């Protein structure tokens, strides 16, 4: 409001109608900002609450649930860390393997499909892209039986392979679309200079595809941090559990001590939070790329 | 390998292409790892599941062929169809309230003139996306907790003790409690799509509307919504797919209970396979779900292609 008044004083010599519309616009903007603040607050509330509770002892929590109280109990994070660390390690191993695999497979296949013409090219791409339409939940049952027959249940490959499969489909489609839109002249120049396809892939395509590689990397981490049913149904060894299933189990181990519990949630969220902040642009690019394909 | 011409450099390549029409083994070879992986771990299990939905599947043993018996059993499975009713309720909310609030937020965001404030609010609104969905559900489960939960605590403080409930434990409220997880639903795909769509509408159109004296509501109805039509269509089908896959939140928070009030198709499938051990039947249910989803996605692609080419 103060800003609006200041402005009116400043623009006094201006013709009146214009000044009035300006302040009205200013008021609309303030209202919009107020409503947006409310929405953002309600949306973020659970996480602010999580943050606040993570620093509380049990007696602080029971005494005053709503507002932060001193002293802050950093010890909660140490307690939680001991429980969460194995889940984090397992998730990072799975995410790293799936990420490297799907970037490798996706960039090679995307490069070949985007840059070369050969019989069956569209058919093969179609066979890959159509898998975007098959959600994981629909293949849960037959995939479980397959993994059981291969004696892979409750192992790292059991966690990695389904992630790799889903992410590779996504990766091939995104990479192909991206590489197709790279400037043609670069590839022509390379061809004229006698660069082999392998060289063209390694020295031209990969460096240029870096933004989309970032997107694929982010999405493979998001995917590991979101997948619930598969690890829940196939993993029984505690140290193999990934974050989404693991964090349920420390509810049992840290029963009724809410401080360490929420500290654990925070620690478990941290890798994803950091990546999200660092790669926010890639995330939006991925959404838009995915939508472009979806069309 | 060297014989493969770059795809689009036609002028230079057509002649050379004609000259040596060798089979481009290199290209196929490069695709082998990807196709092998997807063939063995995506196509094979899916087709295998479809085939075994016609059997009394006993993994590791012989699985006698039973024809359509599993599908006939599905027809009489009350719980299976009830799970689709629940999904229907979720769907109705998903395409109304779960769109209206993000759309309002996107519109409000557009009224802010300073880019810095836009960025700030946009980030604050989508920040919850950075948390694992499981953590989102667990946090909300805690909010709903009948004894220490924030919701009941709040109702008690404002004197509405009568409204306090065991939100997830009461068959009348459980499904709604699940739906209201992540309220106000702004951090999600609809918001990202709406705000990107609105940003891509040329400013001149808005200016022209303002000059013609169109108010906010009129502009929303006459300009914004028609220009967002393509995105809306897309979101509609994404909502169908999202809703048919809905499951882990119910699995964590209610386990399909109380009294089956929150059973959804995925939970039913998991229950049939892992608790009852009826793999053939579970495969039939999965196959049905898969076919419904593929039909919906196919329809979405078809309509998306035919749709008018509006603002990008």
XYZ file of C-alpha atoms in Angstrom:
607
model
C 0.000 0.000 0.000
C 2.814 2.375 0.915
C 4.239 1.843 -2.542
C 0.940 2.749 -4.143
C 0.675 5.984 -2.178
C 4.250 6.942 -3.011
C 3.551 6.410 -6.602
C 0.436 8.549 -6.621
C 2.423 11.409 -5.129
C 5.178 10.922 -7.698
C 2.853 10.919 -10.670
C 0.737 13.895 -9.562
C 1.491 16.009 -12.665
C 0.298 13.203 -14.923
C -3.161 13.292 -16.444
C -5.582 11.830 -13.930
C -7.151 8.848 -15.725
C -3.793 7.347 -16.484
C -2.634 7.685 -12.893
C -5.814 6.038 -11.687
C -5.467 3.000 -13.928
C -1.897 2.682 -12.808
C -2.758 2.514 -9.121
C -5.602 0.156 -9.842
C -3.211 -2.141 -11.608
C -0.887 -1.863 -8.677
C -3.705 -2.912 -6.354
C -4.554 -5.894 -8.537
C -0.946 -6.922 -8.413
C -0.834 -6.674 -4.652
C -3.984 -8.765 -4.347
C -2.525 -11.325 -6.731
C 0.687 -11.453 -4.707
C -1.314 -11.901 -1.494
C -3.339 -14.797 -2.905
C -0.232 -16.402 -4.369
C 1.487 -16.104 -0.990
C -1.435 -17.926 0.627
C -1.310 -20.714 -1.973
C 2.441 -21.036 -1.642
C 2.201 -21.105 2.138
C -0.484 -23.803 2.220
C 1.460 -25.837 -0.313
C 4.718 -25.515 1.575
C 3.203 -25.824 5.033
C 3.792 -29.589 5.452
C 7.455 -29.143 4.605
C 7.906 -26.113 6.826
C 6.291 -28.131 9.573
C 8.654 -30.989 8.823
C 11.620 -28.631 9.031
C 10.472 -27.160 12.306
C 9.696 -30.493 13.964
C 13.002 -31.986 12.858
C 14.765 -29.804 15.420
C 12.498 -30.652 18.354
C 12.859 -33.094 21.198
C 9.866 -35.166 22.159
C 8.970 -32.978 25.117
C 9.216 -29.825 22.988
C 6.951 -31.476 20.443
C 4.385 -32.506 23.022
C 4.490 -29.118 24.744
C 4.141 -26.933 21.685
C 3.401 -28.576 18.380
C 2.779 -25.508 16.271
C 5.687 -23.102 16.641
C 9.470 -23.511 16.738
C 11.045 -23.700 20.182
C 14.619 -23.350 21.390
C 17.011 -25.065 21.847
C 17.354 -26.683 18.445
C 18.155 -30.388 18.690
C 20.696 -31.065 15.969
C 21.200 -34.489 17.515
C 18.012 -35.611 15.784
C 19.847 -35.467 12.483
C 22.650 -37.670 13.809
C 20.112 -40.225 15.034
C 18.256 -40.121 11.728
C 21.425 -40.296 9.664
C 22.346 -43.705 11.098
C 18.980 -45.065 9.950
C 18.714 -43.275 6.601
C 22.298 -43.703 5.349
C 21.866 -47.252 3.937
C 18.704 -46.238 2.048
C 20.451 -43.197 0.630
C 23.440 -45.282 -0.432
C 21.234 -47.847 -2.136
C 19.205 -45.153 -3.914
C 22.343 -43.395 -5.095
C 23.837 -46.629 -6.448
C 20.619 -47.491 -8.282
C 20.158 -43.961 -9.611
C 23.798 -43.689 -10.747
C 23.750 -47.015 -12.614
C 20.391 -46.336 -14.245
C 21.494 -42.798 -15.118
C 24.773 -43.780 -16.773
C 23.091 -46.643 -18.600
C 20.169 -44.660 -19.928
C 22.345 -41.726 -21.003
C 24.676 -44.076 -22.868
C 21.942 -46.110 -24.540
C 19.748 -43.081 -25.130
C 22.444 -40.919 -26.703
C 23.773 -43.646 -29.001
C 20.303 -44.733 -30.126
C 19.044 -41.166 -30.325
C 22.062 -40.185 -32.425
C 21.650 -43.088 -34.839
C 17.897 -42.650 -35.134
C 18.143 -38.896 -35.634
C 21.096 -38.721 -37.998
C 21.025 -41.792 -40.226
C 18.515 -43.191 -42.649
C 18.122 -46.916 -42.896
C 15.262 -49.297 -43.561
C 13.062 -49.797 -40.522
C 14.226 -46.615 -38.814
C 10.746 -45.302 -38.114
C 9.467 -48.706 -37.128
C 12.260 -49.204 -34.594
C 11.753 -45.741 -33.142
C 8.031 -46.414 -32.961
C 8.665 -49.678 -31.124
C 10.704 -47.796 -28.552
C 8.414 -44.768 -28.242
C 5.254 -46.834 -27.842
C 6.663 -48.088 -24.534
C 6.088 -44.580 -23.172
C 2.446 -45.585 -23.162
C 3.025 -48.674 -21.015
C 3.182 -47.558 -17.410
C 5.244 -49.474 -14.865
C 2.235 -50.410 -12.809
C 0.770 -52.368 -15.702
C 3.855 -54.568 -16.069
C 4.397 -55.061 -12.338
C 3.081 -58.631 -12.266
C 4.813 -60.127 -15.341
C 8.069 -58.310 -14.560
C 8.016 -59.742 -11.051
C 7.657 -63.244 -12.455
C 10.494 -62.627 -14.925
C 12.833 -61.391 -12.213
C 11.855 -64.315 -10.050
C 12.674 -66.768 -12.848
C 16.040 -65.071 -13.329
C 16.678 -65.349 -9.557
C 17.272 -61.613 -9.411
C 14.701 -60.676 -6.772
C 16.179 -58.825 -3.822
C 19.413 -57.817 -5.594
C 20.832 -54.601 -7.039
C 20.145 -55.676 -10.649
C 16.529 -56.162 -9.643
C 16.385 -52.518 -8.591
C 18.452 -51.169 -11.476
C 17.039 -52.982 -14.513
C 13.419 -51.751 -14.344
C 14.673 -48.199 -13.741
C 17.082 -48.528 -16.645
C 14.352 -49.856 -18.931
C 11.864 -47.066 -18.205
C 14.474 -44.332 -18.285
C 16.016 -45.590 -21.523
C 12.696 -45.278 -23.328
C 12.332 -41.710 -22.121
C 15.966 -40.957 -22.855
C 15.929 -42.291 -26.441
C 12.837 -40.266 -27.287
C 14.151 -37.026 -25.762
C 17.646 -37.424 -27.228
C 16.399 -38.274 -30.691
C 14.152 -35.221 -30.767
C 16.929 -33.008 -29.458
C 19.666 -34.294 -31.771
C 17.356 -33.935 -34.772
C 17.105 -30.239 -34.038
C 20.837 -29.610 -33.801
C 22.153 -27.519 -36.720
C 22.675 -29.661 -39.788
C 25.812 -27.788 -40.903
C 27.875 -29.160 -38.031
C 27.238 -32.719 -39.065
C 27.819 -31.946 -42.709
C 31.126 -30.310 -41.873
C 32.166 -33.315 -39.825
C 31.197 -35.602 -42.653
C 33.140 -33.598 -45.193
C 36.174 -33.628 -42.905
C 35.946 -37.369 -42.931
C 34.929 -37.867 -39.295
C 33.701 -41.362 -38.609
C 30.209 -41.816 -37.127
C 31.807 -42.758 -33.809
C 33.837 -39.567 -33.883
C 30.790 -37.499 -34.827
C 28.924 -39.017 -31.903
C 31.672 -38.477 -29.395
C 33.068 -35.087 -30.395
C 30.022 -33.299 -31.775
C 26.778 -34.852 -30.611
C 27.622 -35.536 -26.978
C 28.996 -32.065 -26.150
C 26.056 -30.387 -27.880
C 23.526 -32.637 -26.193
C 24.704 -31.661 -22.727
C 21.496 -29.808 -21.729
C 19.300 -32.748 -22.607
C 21.697 -35.113 -20.847
C 21.186 -33.007 -17.719
C 17.440 -33.386 -18.114
C 17.659 -37.141 -18.507
C 19.960 -37.365 -15.481
C 17.580 -35.372 -13.308
C 14.601 -37.443 -14.350
C 16.369 -40.707 -13.602
C 17.070 -39.522 -10.069
C 13.480 -38.309 -9.655
C 12.313 -41.681 -10.881
C 14.351 -43.619 -8.297
C 13.136 -41.283 -5.554
C 9.510 -41.814 -6.661
C 9.327 -45.508 -7.434
C 7.470 -47.234 -4.664
C 5.766 -50.487 -5.618
C 8.693 -52.233 -7.237
C 11.203 -51.956 -4.364
C 8.403 -52.487 -1.860
C 7.358 -55.774 -3.449
C 10.730 -57.185 -4.472
C 13.234 -56.153 -1.791
C 13.436 -57.710 1.669
C 17.038 -56.958 2.660
C 16.960 -53.722 4.614
C 20.252 -52.343 3.275
C 19.012 -52.714 -0.326
C 15.893 -50.651 0.268
C 15.736 -47.383 -1.640
C 14.591 -44.149 -0.020
C 10.854 -44.375 -0.868
C 10.405 -47.747 0.816
C 13.122 -47.323 3.401
C 11.679 -44.222 5.010
C 8.550 -46.116 5.938
C 10.599 -48.579 7.872
C 12.306 -46.085 10.051
C 8.903 -45.021 11.160
C 8.981 -48.308 13.017
C 12.514 -47.869 14.291
C 12.031 -44.302 15.435
C 8.519 -44.748 16.744
C 6.909 -41.757 18.391
C 10.094 -39.703 18.295
C 8.955 -37.228 15.717
C 12.082 -35.075 15.700
C 14.416 -37.758 14.308
C 11.641 -39.046 12.057
C 11.227 -35.711 10.296
C 14.973 -35.143 10.328
C 15.181 -38.436 8.465
C 12.613 -37.295 5.898
C 14.667 -34.171 5.339
C 17.942 -36.027 4.926
C 16.256 -38.452 2.532
C 14.885 -35.549 0.462
C 18.149 -33.642 0.340
C 19.787 -35.170 -2.773
C 16.652 -34.565 -4.814
C 16.241 -31.030 -3.444
C 19.809 -30.121 -4.320
C 19.531 -31.558 -7.828
C 16.218 -29.809 -8.327
C 17.624 -26.429 -7.448
C 20.729 -26.998 -9.560
C 18.873 -28.337 -12.581
C 15.553 -26.455 -12.434
C 15.967 -25.377 -16.057
C 16.553 -28.934 -17.212
C 13.468 -30.024 -15.344
C 11.236 -27.579 -17.189
C 12.932 -28.467 -20.479
C 12.210 -32.114 -19.788
C 8.554 -31.438 -19.075
C 8.220 -29.445 -22.269
C 10.169 -32.027 -24.288
C 8.010 -34.799 -22.896
C 4.890 -32.852 -23.777
C 6.111 -32.175 -27.295
C 6.494 -35.917 -27.707
C 3.152 -36.516 -26.045
C 1.552 -34.431 -28.740
C 29.795 -47.383 -41.118
C 31.126 -44.613 -43.320
C 28.517 -45.353 -45.947
C 25.737 -43.950 -43.753
C 24.808 -40.484 -44.937
C 23.591 -37.885 -42.453
C 19.836 -37.864 -42.500
C 18.853 -34.473 -43.786
C 21.682 -33.384 -46.079
C 19.757 -34.558 -49.083
C 21.203 -32.425 -51.858
C 24.663 -33.794 -51.321
C 23.683 -37.264 -50.325
C 20.981 -38.547 -52.629
C 23.409 -39.182 -55.429
C 25.953 -40.868 -53.207
C 23.151 -42.757 -51.532
C 22.076 -44.197 -54.838
C 25.584 -45.167 -55.736
C 26.228 -47.507 -52.817
C 23.131 -48.947 -51.320
C 24.814 -51.032 -48.665
C 22.914 -52.379 -45.736
C 23.858 -50.048 -42.885
C 24.865 -52.699 -40.389
C 26.521 -50.105 -38.181
C 23.244 -48.387 -37.435
C 21.549 -51.630 -36.476
C 24.521 -52.694 -34.408
C 24.398 -49.438 -32.454
C 20.726 -50.013 -31.692
C 21.171 -53.608 -30.530
C 21.849 -52.873 -26.828
C 18.791 -50.630 -26.492
C 16.497 -52.920 -28.438
C 17.798 -55.958 -26.579
C 17.186 -54.381 -23.192
C 13.708 -53.199 -24.083
C 12.862 -56.427 -25.854
C 13.812 -58.598 -22.948
C 12.693 -56.467 -20.009
C 9.747 -54.574 -21.486
C 8.219 -56.374 -24.464
C 8.812 -59.908 -23.281
C 7.227 -59.540 -19.802
C 4.285 -57.542 -21.111
C 3.469 -60.058 -23.817
C 4.150 -62.900 -21.418
C 1.664 -61.336 -19.010
C -0.964 -61.048 -21.728
C -0.480 -64.705 -22.676
C -0.561 -65.941 -19.101
C -3.730 -63.998 -18.353
C -5.368 -66.908 -20.201
C -3.878 -69.458 -17.822
C -3.934 -70.445 -14.224
C -0.453 -68.972 -13.843
C 1.755 -70.657 -11.299
C 5.255 -69.209 -11.679
C 7.793 -72.015 -11.698
C 5.213 -74.701 -12.425
C 3.130 -75.630 -15.437
C 0.324 -73.161 -15.988
C -2.838 -74.828 -17.341
C -4.697 -72.940 -20.053
C -8.095 -71.765 -18.842
C -9.265 -69.595 -21.726
C -11.183 -66.508 -20.695
C -12.005 -67.814 -17.213
C -9.903 -65.119 -15.545
C -11.699 -62.392 -17.472
C -15.061 -63.944 -16.603
C -14.045 -63.930 -12.943
C -13.103 -60.270 -13.315
C -16.577 -59.521 -14.620
C -18.033 -60.730 -11.329
C -15.356 -59.195 -9.128
C -17.286 -56.558 -7.166
C -14.166 -55.156 -5.494
C -12.436 -54.650 -8.858
C -15.302 -52.539 -10.232
C -15.689 -50.727 -6.923
C -12.042 -49.731 -7.258
C -12.928 -48.064 -10.562
C -15.664 -46.080 -8.819
C -13.041 -44.719 -6.406
C -10.776 -43.900 -9.290
C -13.734 -42.165 -10.957
C -14.203 -39.920 -7.928
C -10.507 -39.085 -7.930
C -10.708 -38.371 -11.659
C -13.589 -35.919 -11.292
C -11.605 -33.944 -8.720
C -8.450 -34.267 -10.830
C -10.027 -32.520 -13.807
C -11.952 -29.870 -11.869
C -10.483 -28.569 -8.628
C -7.013 -29.887 -9.410
C -7.082 -27.775 -12.576
C -8.988 -24.743 -11.360
C -6.583 -23.845 -8.571
C -3.413 -24.241 -10.693
C -5.070 -22.259 -13.494
C -5.983 -19.484 -11.072
C -2.427 -19.502 -9.765
C -1.023 -19.311 -13.290
C -3.359 -16.407 -14.143
C -2.411 -14.557 -10.971
C 1.237 -15.126 -11.749
C 0.713 -13.458 -15.120
C -0.712 -10.321 -13.518
C 2.581 -9.697 -11.713
C 4.590 -7.312 -13.809
C 8.002 -7.781 -12.219
C 9.870 -10.821 -13.584
C 11.675 -11.234 -10.267
C 8.429 -11.636 -8.338
C 7.094 -13.998 -10.928
C 10.171 -16.171 -10.560
C 9.910 -16.047 -6.786
C 6.281 -17.117 -6.612
C 6.708 -19.672 -9.342
C 9.579 -21.279 -7.442
C 7.705 -21.186 -4.149
C 4.640 -22.742 -5.750
C 6.457 -25.629 -7.402
C 8.939 -26.239 -4.580
C 6.973 -29.195 -3.115
C 7.717 -31.074 -6.353
C 11.280 -31.467 -5.148
C 10.182 -33.841 -2.392
C 9.804 -37.524 -3.042
C 6.097 -38.343 -3.511
C 6.373 -40.930 -0.763
C 7.608 -38.286 1.657
C 4.715 -36.062 0.592
C 2.261 -38.825 1.463
C 3.957 -39.676 4.755
C 3.923 -36.010 5.775
C 0.248 -35.690 4.956
C -0.466 -38.924 6.765
C 1.013 -37.245 9.789
C -1.175 -34.168 9.276
C -4.240 -36.434 9.271
C -3.116 -38.363 12.368
C -6.083 -38.550 14.762
C -4.019 -37.961 17.927
C -1.059 -35.741 17.117
C -2.045 -34.575 13.639
C -1.946 -30.899 12.728
C -5.442 -30.930 11.249
C -7.240 -32.121 14.371
C -4.992 -29.940 16.498
C -5.979 -26.904 14.434
C -9.702 -27.760 14.571
C -9.431 -28.126 18.341
C -7.778 -24.731 18.676
C -10.432 -22.883 16.690
C -13.144 -24.609 18.711
C -14.442 -26.939 16.006
C -13.824 -30.045 18.119
C -16.949 -31.613 16.632
C -15.259 -31.788 13.243
C -12.227 -33.695 14.526
C -12.000 -37.085 12.889
C -9.824 -40.069 12.238
C -9.529 -38.804 8.680
C -7.824 -41.806 7.107
C -9.534 -44.335 9.354
C -13.135 -43.358 8.687
C -14.679 -44.959 5.561
C -16.614 -41.735 4.894
C -13.577 -39.473 4.804
C -10.686 -41.763 3.855
C -10.944 -41.340 0.083
C -11.317 -37.571 0.396
C -8.385 -37.414 2.764
C -6.298 -39.189 0.130
C -7.496 -36.808 -2.569
C -6.652 -33.775 -0.468
C -3.043 -34.872 -0.091
C -0.895 -32.060 -1.516
C -3.711 -29.528 -1.372
C -3.802 -26.911 -3.011
C -2.384 -29.095 -5.823
C -0.472 -26.248 -7.428
C 2.894 -28.036 -7.470
C 2.305 -30.274 -10.436
C 2.095 -30.726 -14.149
C -1.148 -28.743 -14.706
C 0.346 -25.601 -13.197
C 3.558 -25.933 -15.204
C 1.595 -26.458 -18.397
C -0.890 -23.650 -17.749
C 1.773 -21.126 -16.864
C 3.934 -22.096 -19.837
C 0.866 -21.880 -22.068
C -0.159 -18.465 -20.795
C 3.377 -17.172 -21.148
C 3.405 -18.225 -24.782
C 0.301 -16.221 -25.637
C 1.590 -13.078 -27.390
C 1.307 -9.925 -25.279
C -0.358 -8.111 -28.214
C -3.428 -10.299 -27.816
C -3.796 -9.278 -24.177
C -3.251 -5.625 -25.062
C -5.848 -5.820 -27.798
C -8.298 -7.379 -25.362
C -7.609 -4.646 -22.806
C -8.218 -1.962 -25.424
C -11.472 -3.620 -26.399
C -12.438 -3.370 -22.754
C -12.464 -7.074 -21.956
C -12.363 -7.653 -18.194
C -10.426 -10.363 -16.472
C -13.198 -12.957 -16.565
C -14.112 -12.219 -20.115
C -10.490 -12.478 -21.160
C -10.174 -15.812 -19.356
C -13.205 -17.236 -21.136
C -12.716 -15.712 -24.563
C -8.938 -15.715 -24.965
C -7.014 -17.753 -22.409
C -9.103 -20.896 -22.269
C -9.512 -21.302 -26.042
C -5.776 -20.787 -26.508
C -5.087 -23.353 -23.793
C -7.458 -25.861 -25.366
C -4.726 -28.107 -26.689
C -3.015 -28.212 -23.324
C -6.342 -28.966 -21.666
C -6.938 -31.914 -23.968
C -3.498 -33.240 -23.212
C -3.981 -32.782 -19.489
C -7.309 -34.545 -19.657
C -5.717 -37.713 -20.926
C -2.728 -37.391 -18.635
C -5.271 -37.233 -15.821
C -6.854 -40.473 -17.035
C -3.481 -42.208 -17.067
C -2.493 -40.707 -13.703
C -5.721 -41.808 -12.108
C -5.574 -45.354 -13.472
C -2.071 -45.700 -12.065
C -3.035 -44.175 -8.738
C -2.070 -46.471 -5.935
C 1.008 -45.957 -3.826
C -0.534 -43.224 -1.672
C -3.461 -45.492 -0.828
C -1.092 -48.398 -0.263
C 0.935 -46.398 2.255
C -1.762 -44.414 3.996
C -4.806 -46.699 4.063
C -3.847 -50.022 2.489
C -7.123 -49.795 0.562
C -9.114 -49.662 3.780
C -10.993 -48.925 5.893
C -13.646 -51.327 4.697
C -12.217 -51.184 1.137
C -13.237 -47.520 0.940
C -9.985 -46.606 -0.819
C -9.281 -49.672 -2.952
C -7.990 -48.713 -6.388
C -7.208 -51.019 -9.348
C -3.472 -51.157 -8.682
C -4.029 -52.154 -5.062
C -6.463 -54.836 -6.128
C -3.917 -56.253 -8.584
C -1.152 -56.272 -5.982
C -3.486 -57.911 -3.474
C -4.610 -60.608 -5.897
C -1.031 -61.457 -6.881
C 0.977 -61.091 -3.708
C -1.566 -61.885 -0.998
C -3.833 -64.375 -2.745
C -1.176 -65.784 -5.099
C -3.573 -65.859 -8.062
C -1.057 -64.813 -10.689
C -3.163 -65.673 -13.702
C -6.022 -63.583 -12.415
C -3.672 -60.728 -11.530
C -2.256 -60.894 -15.052
C -5.777 -60.595 -16.469
C -6.486 -57.544 -14.288
C -3.141 -55.992 -15.309
C -3.850 -56.668 -18.950
C -7.238 -54.980 -18.665
C -5.680 -51.942 -17.033
C -2.931 -51.857 -19.657
C -5.425 -52.017 -22.519
C -7.551 -49.234 -21.051
C -4.485 -47.040 -20.617
C -3.164 -47.710 -24.120
C -6.560 -46.937 -25.610
C -6.662 -43.653 -23.707
C -3.138 -42.662 -24.705
C -3.786 -43.638 -28.302
C -6.914 -41.513 -28.270
C -4.939 -38.627 -26.749
C -2.300 -38.829 -29.467
C -4.974 -39.021 -32.143
C -6.895 -36.021 -30.840
C -3.664 -34.113 -30.149
C -2.563 -34.580 -33.767
C -5.872 -33.491 -35.184
C -6.285 -30.580 -32.787
C -5.998 -27.033 -34.133
C -2.486 -25.689 -33.998
C -2.871 -22.951 -31.421
C -0.177 -21.067 -29.539
C 2.835 -23.270 -29.069
